[in-house]
Short mmCIF file of C-alpha atoms and ligand atoms in Angstrom, two decimals:
data_model
loop_
_atom_site.label_atom_id
_atom_site.label_comp_id
_atom_site.label_asym_id
_atom_site.label_seq_id
_atom_site.Cartn_x
_atom_site.Cartn_y
_atom_site.Cartn_z
CA MET A 19 74.00 132.25 -19.86
CA GLU A 20 71.04 133.20 -22.08
CA LYS A 21 71.82 133.67 -25.73
CA ALA A 22 74.10 136.69 -26.22
CA TYR A 23 74.22 138.90 -29.29
CA ILE A 24 77.46 140.34 -30.64
CA PHE A 25 77.42 143.22 -33.11
CA GLY A 26 79.28 146.28 -34.37
CA HIS A 27 77.76 149.62 -35.38
CA LYS A 28 75.04 150.45 -37.90
CA ASN A 29 76.18 150.99 -41.49
CA PRO A 30 78.71 148.31 -40.69
CA ASP A 31 82.24 148.56 -42.01
CA THR A 32 84.67 145.68 -42.34
CA ASP A 33 85.97 146.05 -38.76
CA SER A 34 82.43 145.96 -37.31
CA ILE A 35 81.45 142.80 -39.19
CA LEU A 36 84.69 140.86 -38.85
CA SER A 37 85.42 141.81 -35.23
CA ALA A 38 81.95 140.57 -34.26
CA MET A 39 82.71 137.24 -35.96
CA VAL A 40 86.15 137.03 -34.37
CA LEU A 41 84.76 137.79 -30.90
CA GLU A 42 82.22 135.00 -31.38
CA ALA A 43 85.09 132.63 -32.19
CA ILE A 44 87.10 133.81 -29.16
CA GLU A 45 84.14 133.44 -26.77
CA LYS A 46 83.48 129.95 -28.12
CA THR A 47 87.12 128.99 -27.61
CA MET A 48 86.74 130.14 -24.01
CA GLY A 49 83.73 127.87 -23.56
CA GLU A 50 80.80 130.17 -24.23
CA SER A 51 78.55 128.38 -26.71
CA ASN A 52 75.26 130.28 -26.61
CA ILE A 53 76.50 133.31 -28.46
CA LYS A 54 76.23 134.66 -31.99
CA ALA A 55 77.59 137.47 -34.16
CA TYR A 56 75.11 139.67 -36.04
CA ARG A 57 75.24 142.65 -38.36
CA LEU A 58 73.20 145.85 -38.15
CA GLY A 59 73.06 146.57 -41.86
CA ALA A 60 74.08 145.59 -45.38
CA ILE A 61 77.50 144.12 -46.10
CA ASN A 62 79.62 146.54 -48.12
CA LYS A 63 81.67 145.47 -51.13
CA GLU A 64 84.98 145.50 -49.29
CA THR A 65 83.66 143.23 -46.55
CA GLN A 66 82.05 140.98 -49.18
CA TYR A 67 85.44 140.63 -50.85
CA VAL A 68 86.89 139.34 -47.56
CA LEU A 69 84.00 136.93 -46.94
CA ASN A 70 84.34 135.54 -50.47
CA PHE A 71 88.10 135.28 -50.13
CA PHE A 72 87.79 133.10 -47.03
CA GLY A 73 84.62 131.33 -48.20
CA ILE A 74 82.48 132.29 -45.22
CA ASN A 75 78.95 133.62 -44.87
CA ALA A 76 77.97 137.02 -43.53
CA PRO A 77 76.40 137.15 -40.07
CA GLU A 78 72.63 137.34 -39.86
CA LEU A 79 70.91 140.74 -39.84
CA LEU A 80 69.65 141.92 -36.46
CA GLU A 81 66.65 144.28 -36.71
CA ARG A 82 66.23 144.91 -33.01
CA VAL A 83 67.71 143.65 -29.73
CA PRO A 84 65.09 141.82 -27.65
CA GLU A 85 64.38 143.53 -24.32
CA GLY A 86 66.73 142.35 -21.57
CA ALA A 87 68.97 140.37 -23.97
CA GLU A 88 72.67 140.12 -23.22
CA VAL A 89 74.79 141.90 -25.79
CA MET A 90 78.43 142.44 -26.59
CA LEU A 91 79.35 145.55 -28.56
CA VAL A 92 82.35 145.70 -30.83
CA ASP A 93 83.75 148.70 -32.73
CA HIS A 94 81.40 151.24 -31.13
CA ASN A 95 79.84 152.27 -27.84
CA SER A 96 77.56 155.19 -28.69
CA PHE A 97 73.86 154.24 -28.51
CA ASN A 98 73.35 156.55 -31.52
CA GLN A 99 75.24 154.07 -33.68
CA SER A 100 73.99 150.89 -32.02
CA ALA A 101 71.10 148.50 -32.48
CA ASP A 102 67.50 149.57 -32.01
CA GLY A 103 66.46 148.55 -28.52
CA ILE A 104 69.99 148.90 -27.07
CA GLU A 105 68.68 151.03 -24.17
CA LYS A 106 66.83 148.01 -22.78
CA ALA A 107 69.51 145.41 -23.44
CA LYS A 108 72.06 144.18 -20.91
CA ILE A 109 75.49 145.14 -22.20
CA ILE A 110 78.00 142.64 -20.84
CA ARG A 111 81.04 143.47 -22.97
CA VAL A 112 82.41 146.27 -25.08
CA ILE A 113 85.53 145.82 -27.21
CA ASP A 114 86.31 149.07 -28.96
CA HIS A 115 88.73 151.72 -30.17
CA HIS A 116 86.58 154.88 -30.15
CA ARG A 117 86.01 157.68 -27.71
CA ILE A 118 83.23 156.96 -25.20
CA SER A 119 80.08 159.01 -25.72
CA ASN A 120 76.34 158.53 -25.42
CA PHE A 121 76.90 155.32 -23.47
CA GLU A 122 75.54 154.14 -20.14
CA THR A 123 74.84 150.85 -18.38
CA ASN A 124 72.95 149.79 -15.27
CA GLU A 125 75.37 147.06 -14.28
CA PRO A 126 79.12 146.41 -14.24
CA LEU A 127 80.58 145.07 -17.47
CA PHE A 128 83.78 144.00 -19.18
CA TYR A 129 84.91 147.07 -21.14
CA LEU A 130 88.14 147.02 -23.12
CA SER A 131 89.02 149.96 -25.32
CA MET A 132 92.40 150.94 -26.68
CA PRO A 133 93.50 153.92 -28.78
CA VAL A 134 94.57 151.71 -31.71
CA GLY A 135 93.66 151.51 -35.39
CA SER A 136 91.02 148.80 -35.29
CA THR A 137 88.92 146.68 -32.95
CA SER A 138 90.67 143.60 -34.28
CA THR A 139 93.97 144.87 -32.90
CA VAL A 140 92.33 144.89 -29.45
CA LEU A 141 90.97 141.37 -30.07
CA LYS A 142 94.43 140.18 -31.07
CA GLY A 143 95.67 141.40 -27.69
CA ILE A 144 92.90 139.45 -25.93
CA CYS A 145 93.99 136.28 -27.74
CA GLU A 146 97.56 136.84 -26.61
CA SER A 147 96.75 137.50 -22.98
CA SER A 148 94.33 134.55 -22.86
CA GLY A 149 96.70 132.16 -24.60
CA ILE A 150 94.29 131.53 -27.49
CA THR A 151 95.82 130.11 -30.66
CA ILE A 152 94.64 132.04 -33.72
CA ASP A 153 93.73 129.84 -36.71
CA LYS A 154 94.45 130.78 -40.31
CA THR A 155 90.99 132.11 -41.20
CA THR A 156 90.55 134.07 -37.96
CA ALA A 157 93.98 135.61 -38.55
CA GLY A 158 92.89 136.57 -42.07
CA LEU A 159 89.71 138.21 -40.75
CA MET A 160 91.55 140.20 -38.10
CA LEU A 161 94.17 141.28 -40.63
CA SER A 162 91.42 142.42 -43.02
CA ALA A 163 89.75 144.50 -40.31
CA ILE A 164 93.05 146.18 -39.44
CA ILE A 165 93.83 146.90 -43.12
CA SER A 166 90.35 148.34 -43.63
CA ASP A 167 90.34 150.70 -40.66
CA THR A 168 93.93 151.88 -41.15
CA LEU A 169 93.79 152.08 -44.96
CA LEU A 170 96.65 149.62 -45.26
CA LEU A 171 98.42 150.88 -42.13
CA LYS A 172 98.72 154.43 -43.56
CA SER A 173 95.94 156.29 -41.75
CA PRO A 174 97.03 158.56 -38.85
CA THR A 175 95.05 156.23 -36.56
CA THR A 176 97.66 153.51 -37.16
CA THR A 177 99.80 152.60 -34.15
CA THR A 178 102.85 150.40 -33.69
CA ARG A 179 100.55 147.83 -32.13
CA ASP A 180 98.48 147.68 -35.35
CA LYS A 181 101.57 147.23 -37.49
CA GLU A 182 102.95 144.46 -35.29
CA ALA A 183 99.57 142.73 -35.11
CA ALA A 184 99.14 142.93 -38.89
CA GLU A 185 102.55 141.42 -39.50
CA GLU A 186 101.98 138.52 -37.12
CA LEU A 187 98.47 137.88 -38.47
CA ALA A 188 99.69 137.99 -42.09
CA LYS A 189 102.22 135.31 -41.22
CA ILE A 190 99.54 133.03 -39.74
CA ALA A 191 97.13 133.74 -42.61
CA GLU A 192 99.95 133.31 -45.16
CA LEU A 193 99.06 136.56 -46.90
CA ASN A 194 101.11 139.40 -48.34
CA ILE A 195 99.74 142.50 -46.57
CA LYS A 196 100.30 144.95 -49.41
CA GLU A 197 99.06 142.73 -52.22
CA TYR A 198 96.05 141.34 -50.38
CA GLY A 199 95.23 144.70 -48.77
CA THR A 200 95.33 146.65 -52.04
CA ASN A 201 92.95 144.17 -53.67
CA MET A 202 90.64 144.29 -50.67
CA LEU A 203 90.53 148.11 -50.48
CA LYS A 204 90.03 148.39 -54.25
CA ALA A 205 87.08 146.00 -54.09
CA GLY A 206 85.46 148.49 -51.75
CA THR A 207 85.89 151.42 -54.12
CA ASP A 208 83.57 150.16 -56.85
CA LEU A 209 80.78 152.70 -56.41
CA SER A 210 79.36 152.38 -59.92
CA ASP A 211 75.96 150.89 -59.06
CA PHE A 212 75.16 153.12 -56.07
CA THR A 213 72.55 155.86 -56.10
CA ALA A 214 73.36 159.16 -54.37
CA GLU A 215 71.19 158.02 -51.42
CA ASP A 216 73.20 154.79 -51.20
CA LEU A 217 76.52 156.65 -51.33
CA ILE A 218 75.79 158.85 -48.34
CA ASN A 219 74.70 155.78 -46.35
CA ILE A 220 77.50 153.28 -47.03
CA ASP A 221 79.63 154.35 -44.09
CA SER A 222 77.67 157.02 -42.29
CA LYS A 223 77.78 157.85 -38.59
CA LEU A 224 75.73 160.14 -36.39
CA PHE A 225 77.40 162.29 -33.74
CA GLU A 226 76.03 164.61 -31.13
CA GLN A 227 77.86 167.26 -29.16
CA ASN A 228 76.24 169.89 -26.93
CA GLY A 229 72.89 169.35 -28.62
CA ILE A 230 74.31 169.72 -32.14
CA LYS A 231 73.56 166.68 -34.30
CA TYR A 232 75.85 165.98 -37.21
CA GLN A 233 76.46 163.12 -39.58
CA ILE A 234 79.72 162.23 -41.28
CA ALA A 235 79.69 159.79 -44.18
CA GLN A 236 82.79 158.50 -45.91
CA VAL A 237 83.44 156.62 -49.15
CA ASN A 238 86.76 155.32 -50.38
CA THR A 239 87.77 155.72 -53.99
CA VAL A 240 90.75 155.75 -56.32
CA ALA A 241 89.26 158.69 -58.30
CA ILE A 242 87.57 161.50 -56.33
CA ASP A 243 86.41 163.27 -59.49
CA ASP A 244 84.47 160.21 -60.64
CA VAL A 245 82.39 160.36 -57.47
CA LEU A 246 81.91 164.12 -57.88
CA LYS A 247 80.34 163.66 -61.31
CA ASN A 248 77.09 163.13 -59.39
CA LYS A 249 77.67 166.10 -57.09
CA SER A 250 74.23 167.68 -57.48
CA GLU A 251 72.43 164.36 -56.86
CA ILE A 252 74.60 163.80 -53.80
CA GLU A 253 73.80 167.29 -52.53
CA ASN A 254 70.07 166.67 -52.96
CA ALA A 255 70.35 163.37 -51.12
CA ILE A 256 72.22 165.11 -48.29
CA LEU A 257 69.63 167.90 -48.03
CA ASN A 258 66.83 165.32 -47.83
CA TYR A 259 68.75 163.42 -45.18
CA ILE A 260 69.30 166.60 -43.14
CA ASN A 261 65.57 167.41 -43.28
CA ASN A 262 64.36 163.90 -42.50
CA ASN A 263 66.70 163.49 -39.53
CA SER A 264 66.70 167.06 -38.17
CA LEU A 265 70.48 167.34 -38.49
CA ASP A 266 72.51 170.50 -38.05
CA LEU A 267 75.32 169.45 -40.37
CA PHE A 268 76.17 166.69 -42.86
CA VAL A 269 79.70 166.11 -44.11
CA PHE A 270 80.30 163.69 -46.98
CA MET A 271 83.97 162.67 -47.19
CA ILE A 272 85.33 161.25 -50.43
CA THR A 273 88.70 159.69 -49.63
CA ASP A 274 91.37 158.79 -52.17
CA ILE A 275 92.95 155.68 -50.65
CA ILE A 276 95.96 155.72 -52.96
CA GLU A 277 96.93 159.41 -52.61
CA ASN A 278 95.59 159.70 -49.03
CA ASN A 279 93.58 162.89 -49.51
CA SER A 280 89.90 163.71 -49.15
CA LYS A 281 87.38 166.06 -50.65
CA ILE A 282 84.30 166.92 -48.61
CA ILE A 283 80.82 168.09 -49.47
CA ALA A 284 79.33 169.85 -46.45
CA LEU A 285 75.77 171.10 -46.06
CA GLY A 286 73.91 172.58 -43.12
CA ARG A 287 75.97 174.49 -40.54
CA GLN A 288 78.89 175.08 -42.90
CA ASP A 289 80.34 177.61 -40.45
CA ILE A 290 81.17 174.74 -38.07
CA ILE A 291 83.15 172.73 -40.58
CA GLU A 292 84.91 175.81 -41.99
CA LYS A 293 86.07 176.79 -38.54
CA ALA A 294 86.93 173.23 -37.49
CA LEU A 295 89.08 172.48 -40.52
CA ASN A 296 90.17 176.03 -41.21
CA VAL A 297 88.93 175.88 -44.79
CA LYS A 298 86.65 177.96 -47.00
CA LEU A 299 84.02 175.89 -48.77
CA GLU A 300 83.58 176.56 -52.46
CA GLU A 301 80.34 175.30 -53.95
CA ASN A 302 79.92 173.34 -50.71
CA THR A 303 83.21 171.47 -51.18
CA ALA A 304 86.75 171.64 -49.90
CA PHE A 305 89.89 169.63 -50.65
CA LEU A 306 91.68 168.28 -47.57
CA PRO A 307 95.23 167.20 -48.35
CA GLY A 308 96.46 164.33 -46.16
CA VAL A 309 93.11 163.90 -44.44
CA VAL A 310 91.77 160.33 -44.43
CA SER A 311 90.55 159.72 -40.88
CA ARG A 312 87.10 160.86 -39.78
CA LYS A 313 87.86 159.81 -36.23
CA LYS A 314 91.20 161.51 -35.81
CA GLN A 315 91.27 164.37 -38.30
CA ILE A 316 87.64 165.57 -38.41
CA ILE A 317 85.54 164.73 -35.36
CA PRO A 318 87.78 166.16 -32.59
CA SER A 319 87.99 169.53 -34.41
CA ILE A 320 84.25 169.67 -35.00
CA ASN A 321 83.53 168.82 -31.37
CA SER A 322 85.91 171.45 -30.07
CA VAL A 323 84.30 174.12 -32.29
CA ILE A 324 80.84 173.10 -31.11
MG1 MG B 1572 83.89 150.94 -37.64
MG1 MG B 1573 86.86 150.14 -36.24
MG1 MG B 1574 86.18 152.97 -40.69
#
């Protein structure tokens, strides 16, 4: 096989980075040597905490997929969120846990997607069914990805499978889930040195439904009001982003990972978000008690309104 590229989505989160690395390890265990994990953007602080904890380097940055190259996608399928050049690549595998949209291939492929909390939970299942022994570091990486995506197994995206996988992986990694996970999530909430432009790009995804283009960005915090101190700068950054990218709507979600609530700032087609979430925006914001999951608690409602 020619060299194959493995990567998660743009604006990579912890699951996208670590699942790419874990899939590289799995493929190598199964005898595939000419294969490498990449990242499609900067490493966030939460992911950096994990890499430092296990003493490993971040994957190399991939600017563009070479034409005709073999690629394996983790943690996404939508071309909107994938590498530049993806349309002309040969997708040979997808390991994911998202709905399928804006995705098409010319040839058959190995596609495994499950409605679970993180891509690493799917990868854990592959290890089991293939009889692959998971080493201590790989277990730690998979556990970190699960903790990140499920906000310590509390997000509504969390399934029994995620909980069981996390427990088994924590045993192998010799880690206390709550203690390690709290430290990891907190490391990701230090937003002090980010500009408003940075904030709306840390974890930002583009969606398209019936010709309506919308972006949802999310940051985790332990103090929503601290983030809102820069509300007018954030709003300006969002308006610029909407103009530069011809978006219909931008939703910026500030999620309190301790209390499990979110506040949103929404600009553009506010009517869509008001109808979708059954809220009235005040000064472009709304408080959403118990809402932490973009995937499960926001996107389906927006899509059905559109
Ligand atoms: Mg992700
Ligand atoms: Mg994920
Ligand atoms: Mg996420």
